Coordinates of C-alpha atoms (C1' of nucleotides) in Angstrom, one line a residue:
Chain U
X1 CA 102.9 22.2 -23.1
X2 CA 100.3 23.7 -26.1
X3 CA 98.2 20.3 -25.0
X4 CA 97.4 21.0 -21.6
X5 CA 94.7 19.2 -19.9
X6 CA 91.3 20.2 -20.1
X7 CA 90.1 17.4 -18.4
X8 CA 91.1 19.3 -15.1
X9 CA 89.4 21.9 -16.0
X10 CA 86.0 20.4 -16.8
X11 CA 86.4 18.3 -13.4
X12 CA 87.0 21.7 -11.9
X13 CA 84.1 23.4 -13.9
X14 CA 81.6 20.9 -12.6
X15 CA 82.9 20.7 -9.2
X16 CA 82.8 24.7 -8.8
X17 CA 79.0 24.1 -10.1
X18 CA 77.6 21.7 -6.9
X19 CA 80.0 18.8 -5.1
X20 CA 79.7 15.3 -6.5
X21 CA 81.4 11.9 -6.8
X22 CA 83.5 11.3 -9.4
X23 CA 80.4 9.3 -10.6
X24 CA 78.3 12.4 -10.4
X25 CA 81.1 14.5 -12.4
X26 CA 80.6 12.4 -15.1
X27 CA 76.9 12.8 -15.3
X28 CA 77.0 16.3 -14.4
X29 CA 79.0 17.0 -17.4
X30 CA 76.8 14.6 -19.5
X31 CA 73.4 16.4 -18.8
X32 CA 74.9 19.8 -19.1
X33 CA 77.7 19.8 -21.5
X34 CA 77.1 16.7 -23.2
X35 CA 77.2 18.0 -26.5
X36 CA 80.1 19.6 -26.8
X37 CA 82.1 17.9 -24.1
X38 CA 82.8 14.1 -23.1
X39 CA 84.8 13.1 -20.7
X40 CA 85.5 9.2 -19.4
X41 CA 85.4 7.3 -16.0
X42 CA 89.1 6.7 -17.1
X43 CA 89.8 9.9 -17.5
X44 CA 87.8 11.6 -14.1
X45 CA 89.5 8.9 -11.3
X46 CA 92.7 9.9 -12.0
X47 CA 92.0 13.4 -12.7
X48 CA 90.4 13.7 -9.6
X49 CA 93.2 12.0 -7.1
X50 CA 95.6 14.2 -9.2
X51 CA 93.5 17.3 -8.0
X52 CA 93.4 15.5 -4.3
X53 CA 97.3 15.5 -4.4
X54 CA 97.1 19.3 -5.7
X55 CA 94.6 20.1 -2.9
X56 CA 92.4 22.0 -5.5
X57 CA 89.4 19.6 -4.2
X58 CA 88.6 17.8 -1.0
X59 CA 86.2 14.9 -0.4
X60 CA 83.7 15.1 2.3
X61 CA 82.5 12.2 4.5
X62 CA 79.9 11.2 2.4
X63 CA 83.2 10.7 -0.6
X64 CA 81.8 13.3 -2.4
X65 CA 84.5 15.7 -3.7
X66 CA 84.7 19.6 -3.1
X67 CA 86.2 22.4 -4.5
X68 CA 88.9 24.0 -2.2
X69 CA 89.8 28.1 -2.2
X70 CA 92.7 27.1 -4.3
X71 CA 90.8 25.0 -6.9
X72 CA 88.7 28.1 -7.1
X73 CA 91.6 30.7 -8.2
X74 CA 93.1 27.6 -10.2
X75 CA 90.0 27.1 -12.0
X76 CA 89.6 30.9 -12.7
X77 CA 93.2 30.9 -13.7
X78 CA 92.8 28.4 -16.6
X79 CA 89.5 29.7 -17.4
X80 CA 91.6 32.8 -18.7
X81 CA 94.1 30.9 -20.4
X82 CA 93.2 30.9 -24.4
X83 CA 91.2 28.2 -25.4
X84 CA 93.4 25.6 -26.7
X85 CA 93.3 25.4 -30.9
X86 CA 92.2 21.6 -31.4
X87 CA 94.0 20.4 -34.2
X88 CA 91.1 20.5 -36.8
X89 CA 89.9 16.4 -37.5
X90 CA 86.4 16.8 -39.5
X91 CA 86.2 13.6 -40.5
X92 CA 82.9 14.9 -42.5
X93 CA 84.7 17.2 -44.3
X94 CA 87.7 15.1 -45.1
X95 CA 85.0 12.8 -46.8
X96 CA 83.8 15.5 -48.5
X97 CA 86.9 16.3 -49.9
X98 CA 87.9 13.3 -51.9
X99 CA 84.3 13.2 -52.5
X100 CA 85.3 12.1 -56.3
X101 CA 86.4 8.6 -55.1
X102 CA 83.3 8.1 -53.5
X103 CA 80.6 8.7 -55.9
X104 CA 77.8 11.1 -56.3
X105 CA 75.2 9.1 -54.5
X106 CA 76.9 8.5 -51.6
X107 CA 77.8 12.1 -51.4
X108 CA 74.8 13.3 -51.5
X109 CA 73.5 10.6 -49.0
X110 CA 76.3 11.6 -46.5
X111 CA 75.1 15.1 -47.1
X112 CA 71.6 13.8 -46.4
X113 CA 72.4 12.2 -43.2
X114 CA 74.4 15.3 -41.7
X115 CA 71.4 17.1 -42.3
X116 CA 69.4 14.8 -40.4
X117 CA 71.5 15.0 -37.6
X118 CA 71.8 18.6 -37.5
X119 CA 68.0 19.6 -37.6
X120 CA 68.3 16.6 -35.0
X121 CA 70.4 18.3 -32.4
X122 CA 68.1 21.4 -33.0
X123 CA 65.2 20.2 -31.5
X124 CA 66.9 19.0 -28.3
X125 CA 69.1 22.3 -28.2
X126 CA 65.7 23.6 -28.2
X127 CA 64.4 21.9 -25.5
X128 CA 67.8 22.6 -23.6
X129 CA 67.0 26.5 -23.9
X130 CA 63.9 25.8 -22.4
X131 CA 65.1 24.3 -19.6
X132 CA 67.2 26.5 -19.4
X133 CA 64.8 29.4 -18.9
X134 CA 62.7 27.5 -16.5
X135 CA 65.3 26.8 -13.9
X136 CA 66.6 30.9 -14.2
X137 CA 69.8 30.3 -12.8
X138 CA 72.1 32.9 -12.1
X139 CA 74.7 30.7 -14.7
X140 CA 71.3 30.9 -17.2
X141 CA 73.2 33.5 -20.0
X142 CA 76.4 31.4 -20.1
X143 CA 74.7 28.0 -20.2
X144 CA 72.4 29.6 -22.7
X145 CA 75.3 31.0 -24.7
X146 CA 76.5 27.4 -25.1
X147 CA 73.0 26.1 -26.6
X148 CA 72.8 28.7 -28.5
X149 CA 76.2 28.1 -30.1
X150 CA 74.9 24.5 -31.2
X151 CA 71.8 25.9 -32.8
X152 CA 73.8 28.8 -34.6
X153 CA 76.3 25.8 -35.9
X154 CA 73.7 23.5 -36.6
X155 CA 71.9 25.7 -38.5
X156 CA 74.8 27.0 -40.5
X157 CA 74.7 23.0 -41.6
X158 CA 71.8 22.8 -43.1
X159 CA 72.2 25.7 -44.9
X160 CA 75.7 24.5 -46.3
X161 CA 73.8 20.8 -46.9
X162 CA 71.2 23.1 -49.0
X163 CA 74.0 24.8 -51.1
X164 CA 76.1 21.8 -51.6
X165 CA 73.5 19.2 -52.4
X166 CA 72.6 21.8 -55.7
X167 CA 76.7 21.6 -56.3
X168 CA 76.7 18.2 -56.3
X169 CA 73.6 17.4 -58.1
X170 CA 74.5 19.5 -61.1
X171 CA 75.7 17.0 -63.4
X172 CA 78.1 20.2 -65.1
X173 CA 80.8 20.4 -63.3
X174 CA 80.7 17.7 -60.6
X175 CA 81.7 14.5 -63.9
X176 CA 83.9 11.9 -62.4
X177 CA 87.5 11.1 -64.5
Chain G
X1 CA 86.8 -0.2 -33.2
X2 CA 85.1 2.7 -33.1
X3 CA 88.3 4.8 -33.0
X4 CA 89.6 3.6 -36.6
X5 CA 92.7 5.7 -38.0
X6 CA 91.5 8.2 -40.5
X7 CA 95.2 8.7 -40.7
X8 CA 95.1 5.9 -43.4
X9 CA 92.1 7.6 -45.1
X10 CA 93.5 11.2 -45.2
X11 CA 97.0 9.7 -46.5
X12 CA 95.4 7.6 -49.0
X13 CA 93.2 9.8 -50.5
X14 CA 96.0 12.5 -50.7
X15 CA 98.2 10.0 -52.3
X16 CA 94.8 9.6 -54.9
X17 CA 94.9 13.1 -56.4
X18 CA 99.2 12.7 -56.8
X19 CA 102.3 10.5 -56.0
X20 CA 104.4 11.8 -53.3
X21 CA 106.8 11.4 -50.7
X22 CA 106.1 11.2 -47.1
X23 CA 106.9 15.1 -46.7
X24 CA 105.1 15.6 -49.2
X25 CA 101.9 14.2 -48.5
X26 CA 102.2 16.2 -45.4
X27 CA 102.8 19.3 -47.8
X28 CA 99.5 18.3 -49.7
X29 CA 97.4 18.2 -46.6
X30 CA 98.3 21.5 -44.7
X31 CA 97.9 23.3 -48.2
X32 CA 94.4 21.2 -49.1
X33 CA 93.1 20.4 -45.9
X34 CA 94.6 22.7 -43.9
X35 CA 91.5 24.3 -42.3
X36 CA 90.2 21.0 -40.9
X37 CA 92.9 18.4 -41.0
X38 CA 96.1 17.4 -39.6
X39 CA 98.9 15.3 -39.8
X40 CA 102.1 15.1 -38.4
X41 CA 105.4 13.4 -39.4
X42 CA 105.3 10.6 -36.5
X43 CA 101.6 9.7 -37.8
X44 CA 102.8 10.1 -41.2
X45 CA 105.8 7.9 -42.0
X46 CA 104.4 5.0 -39.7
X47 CA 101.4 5.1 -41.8
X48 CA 102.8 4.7 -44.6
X49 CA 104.8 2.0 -43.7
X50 CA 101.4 0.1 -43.0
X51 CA 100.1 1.1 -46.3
X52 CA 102.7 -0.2 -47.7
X53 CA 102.7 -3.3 -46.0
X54 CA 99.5 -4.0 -47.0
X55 CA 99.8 -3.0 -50.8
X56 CA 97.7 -0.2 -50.7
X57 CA 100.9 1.7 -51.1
X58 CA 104.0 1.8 -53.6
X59 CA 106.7 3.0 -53.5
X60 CA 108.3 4.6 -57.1
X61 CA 112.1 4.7 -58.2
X62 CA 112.2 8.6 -57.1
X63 CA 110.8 7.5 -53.6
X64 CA 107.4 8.7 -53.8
X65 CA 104.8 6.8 -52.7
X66 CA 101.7 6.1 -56.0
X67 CA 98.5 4.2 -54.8
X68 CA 98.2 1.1 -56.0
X69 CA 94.1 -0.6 -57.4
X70 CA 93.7 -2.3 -53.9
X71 CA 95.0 1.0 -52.3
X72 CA 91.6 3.3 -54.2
X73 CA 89.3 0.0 -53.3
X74 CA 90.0 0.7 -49.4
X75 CA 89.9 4.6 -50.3
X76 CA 86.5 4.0 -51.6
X77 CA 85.5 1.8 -48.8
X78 CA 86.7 4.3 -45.9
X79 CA 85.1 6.8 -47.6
X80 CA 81.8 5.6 -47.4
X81 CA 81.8 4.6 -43.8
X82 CA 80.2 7.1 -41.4
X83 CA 82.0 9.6 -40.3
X84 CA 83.8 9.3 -36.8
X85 CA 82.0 11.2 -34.1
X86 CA 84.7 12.9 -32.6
X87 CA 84.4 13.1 -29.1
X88 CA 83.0 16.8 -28.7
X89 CA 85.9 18.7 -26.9
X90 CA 85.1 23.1 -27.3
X91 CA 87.4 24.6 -25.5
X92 CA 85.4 27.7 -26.2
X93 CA 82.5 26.2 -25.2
X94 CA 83.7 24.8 -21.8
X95 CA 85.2 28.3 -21.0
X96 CA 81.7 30.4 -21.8
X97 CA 80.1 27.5 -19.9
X98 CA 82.0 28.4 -16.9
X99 CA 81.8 31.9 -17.4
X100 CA 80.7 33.2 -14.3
X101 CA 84.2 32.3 -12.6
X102 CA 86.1 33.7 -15.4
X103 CA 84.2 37.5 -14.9
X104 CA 82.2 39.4 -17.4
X105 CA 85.2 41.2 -18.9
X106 CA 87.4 38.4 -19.8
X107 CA 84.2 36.9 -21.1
X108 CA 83.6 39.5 -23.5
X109 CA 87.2 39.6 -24.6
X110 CA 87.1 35.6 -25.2
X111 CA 84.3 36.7 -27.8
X112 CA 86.0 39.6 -29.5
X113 CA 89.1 36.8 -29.9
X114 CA 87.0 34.7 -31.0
X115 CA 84.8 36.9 -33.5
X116 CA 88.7 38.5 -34.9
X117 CA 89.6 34.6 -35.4
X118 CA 86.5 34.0 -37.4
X119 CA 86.8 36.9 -39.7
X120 CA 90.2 36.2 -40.2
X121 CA 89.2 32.8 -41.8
X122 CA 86.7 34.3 -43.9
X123 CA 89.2 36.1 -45.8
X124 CA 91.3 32.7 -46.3
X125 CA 88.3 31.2 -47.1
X126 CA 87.6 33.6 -50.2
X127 CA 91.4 33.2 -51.4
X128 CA 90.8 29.5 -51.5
X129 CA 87.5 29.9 -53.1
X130 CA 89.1 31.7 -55.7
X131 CA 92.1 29.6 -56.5
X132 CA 90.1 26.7 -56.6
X133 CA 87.8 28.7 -59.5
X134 CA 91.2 29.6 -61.5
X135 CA 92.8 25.9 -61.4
X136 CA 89.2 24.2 -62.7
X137 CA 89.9 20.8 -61.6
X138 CA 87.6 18.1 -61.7
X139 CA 87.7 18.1 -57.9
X140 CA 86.6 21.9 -57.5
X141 CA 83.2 21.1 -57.0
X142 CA 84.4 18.7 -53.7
X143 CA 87.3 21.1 -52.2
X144 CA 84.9 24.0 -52.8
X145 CA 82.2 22.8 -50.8
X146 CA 84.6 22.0 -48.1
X147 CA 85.9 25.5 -48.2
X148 CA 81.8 26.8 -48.3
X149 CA 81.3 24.6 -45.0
X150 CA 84.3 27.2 -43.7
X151 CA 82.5 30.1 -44.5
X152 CA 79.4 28.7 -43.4
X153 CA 80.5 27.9 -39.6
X154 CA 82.5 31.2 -39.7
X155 CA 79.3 33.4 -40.3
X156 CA 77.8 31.3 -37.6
X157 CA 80.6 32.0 -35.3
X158 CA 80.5 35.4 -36.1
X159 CA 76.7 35.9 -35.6
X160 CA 76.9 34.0 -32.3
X161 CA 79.4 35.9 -30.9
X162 CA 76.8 39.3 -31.5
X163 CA 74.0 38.1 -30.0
X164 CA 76.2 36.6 -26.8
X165 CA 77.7 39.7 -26.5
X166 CA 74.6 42.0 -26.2
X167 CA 73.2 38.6 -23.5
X168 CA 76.6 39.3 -21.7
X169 CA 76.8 43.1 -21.4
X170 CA 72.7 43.3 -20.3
X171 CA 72.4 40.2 -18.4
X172 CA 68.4 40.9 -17.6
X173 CA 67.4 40.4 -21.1
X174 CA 67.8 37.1 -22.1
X175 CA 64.3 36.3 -23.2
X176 CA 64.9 36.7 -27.2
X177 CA 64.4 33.5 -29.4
Chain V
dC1 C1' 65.6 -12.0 -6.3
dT2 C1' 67.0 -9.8 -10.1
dT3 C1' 67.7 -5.9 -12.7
dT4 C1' 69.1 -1.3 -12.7
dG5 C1' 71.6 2.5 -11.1
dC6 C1' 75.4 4.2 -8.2
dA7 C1' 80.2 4.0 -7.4
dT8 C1' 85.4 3.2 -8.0
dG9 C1' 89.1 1.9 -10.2
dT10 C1' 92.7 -0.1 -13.5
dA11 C1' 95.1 -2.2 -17.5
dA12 C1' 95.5 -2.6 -22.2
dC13 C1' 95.2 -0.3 -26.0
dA14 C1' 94.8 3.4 -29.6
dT15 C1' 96.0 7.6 -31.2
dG16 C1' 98.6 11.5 -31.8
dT17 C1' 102.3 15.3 -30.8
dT18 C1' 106.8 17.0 -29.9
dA19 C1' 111.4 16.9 -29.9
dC20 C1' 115.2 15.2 -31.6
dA21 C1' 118.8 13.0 -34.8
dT22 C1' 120.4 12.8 -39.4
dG23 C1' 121.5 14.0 -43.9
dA24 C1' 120.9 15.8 -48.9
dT25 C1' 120.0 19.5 -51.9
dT26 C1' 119.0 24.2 -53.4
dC27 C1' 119.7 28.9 -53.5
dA28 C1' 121.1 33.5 -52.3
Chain K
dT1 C1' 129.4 29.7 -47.1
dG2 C1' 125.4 29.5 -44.8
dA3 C1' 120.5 29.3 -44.6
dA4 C1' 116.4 27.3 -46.0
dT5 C1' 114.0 23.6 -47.6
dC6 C1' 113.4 18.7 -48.6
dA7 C1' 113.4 14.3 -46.6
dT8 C1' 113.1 10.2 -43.2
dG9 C1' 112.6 8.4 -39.1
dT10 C1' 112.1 7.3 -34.0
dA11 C1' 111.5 7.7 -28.9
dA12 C1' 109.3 9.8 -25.2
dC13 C1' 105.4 11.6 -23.9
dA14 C1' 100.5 13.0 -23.5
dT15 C1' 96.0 12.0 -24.0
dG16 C1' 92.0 9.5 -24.1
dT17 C1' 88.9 5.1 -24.7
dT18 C1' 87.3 0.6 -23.9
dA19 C1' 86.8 -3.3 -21.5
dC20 C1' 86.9 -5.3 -17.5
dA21 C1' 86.6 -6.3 -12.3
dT22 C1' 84.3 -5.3 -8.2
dG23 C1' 80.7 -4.2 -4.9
dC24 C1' 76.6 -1.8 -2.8
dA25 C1' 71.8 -0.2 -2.7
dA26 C1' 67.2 0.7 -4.4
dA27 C1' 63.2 -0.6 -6.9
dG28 C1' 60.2 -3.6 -9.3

DNA sequence: CTTTGCATGTAACATGTTACATGATTCA
DNA sequence: TGAATCATGTAACATGTTACATGCAAAG
């Protein structure tokens, strides 16, 4: 059972947050966890009639759907369990790694490119803090705690692009057979 | 097509650096690639089947499998397409997110597990590091840089997780930037 | 009156894991 | 002899994406 869904428990999250359509779960988990989160309409329909059946959520009249009192303690319940260990799929890193077949250029262009994207993602994490601030939610340190992840990992990136790009560039060690 | 196999590319480029058999090649990827790839057997043997198929693949009088010319042309071309961008899915993420059901202590806990996890990579991380110094292959300079982007994202982790704690135990002061 | 956004859903497909069946060889 | 490791494979299942079909309502 190690790949339990998480779906439920995003769908769960976001209800728990404010009552929405299954429409409005989706863009709910968009606007606040879009980047480190994704979920599909394909995946929320059925996730949400399975938590019907369950009775964990209700919908209202105007088909909006509801956390229940038991969707509550479940929710709580598999917010305890232990985060489940993604099998790791860094399809950067697994370029990286054969790096020799690729050639030196396009190395260092691929490391050019990640860094783009990181410093990227840093400016609208940015933004996202502020945001953040302005609204001063009572959820404000965990949703902050999530941003701040991001710009922690993103800056870890750039540093790792600045130390790799002087491996790779040194013409010593990094001679193709 | 968004959603192409890297299966192929991480069997392939595995298959590059030596011949192998099937369990093998799985051998040669937890001990490599461990840290941030995975394959299994019923991805594995299916794969190369394909690979084989299609000539990319051969298969020697022992039974392992030796990449064929055509086979490093399609390594080199995977390689240099963009990475996949996985679908963000953080467990770890999605339960600080939601925090405030899951209570401040279990909270906190989740980060010390999470911090413990982290430190406990950094000291894989330097073993590898090392190994890869004593064997002085022309790849070091690749597989160490995938290792440094380990150590890299561990520091981050490990960082983050001090200055959530202190935003988690004194909720008031979140104003630091 | 047409585009855009809201809203629901499903079917086909892709991907990947787990559990099992099977057997050979190696080594203590 | 018995355990561990090497080795191959498949079937059932779980998960998740993409593309499509459908329709309503608001805004321009």
């Amino acid at each position: 059972m190690s790949r339990r869904s998480q779906t439920r428990l995003s769908v769960l999250g976001a209800l728990a947050t404010e009552p929405a359509t299954g429409y409005g779960v989706r863009r709910a988990i968009i606007e606040t966890l879009g980047h480190f989160w994704h979920e599909s309409f394909g995946q929320i329909y059925p996730t949400l009639a399975a938590l019907e059946e369950d009775e964990l959520v209700e919908r209202d009249a105007d088909g909006r759907f509801t956390i229940t009192k038991r969707g509550r303690d479940e929710l709580a319940s598999m917010l305890a369990e232990e985060p489940e260990a993604t099998p790791p799929r860094n399809g950067l890193l697994l370029r990286i790694f054969f790096a020799q077949h690729l050639g030196r250029k396009r190395a260092l262009e691929l490391l050019e490119s990640t860094a783009d994207a990181a410093k990227k993602k840093l400016a609208e994490f940015d933004a996202i803090e502020r945001a953040i601030d302005e609204e001063a939610r009572p959820e404000a340190p965990f949703w902050r705690a999530t941003v701040r992840y991001g710009v922690f990992h993103a800056r870890a990136t750039i540093a790792w692009v600045e130390e790799t790009r002087a491996l790779f560039e040194k013409p010593r060690a990094a001679k193709s057979r």
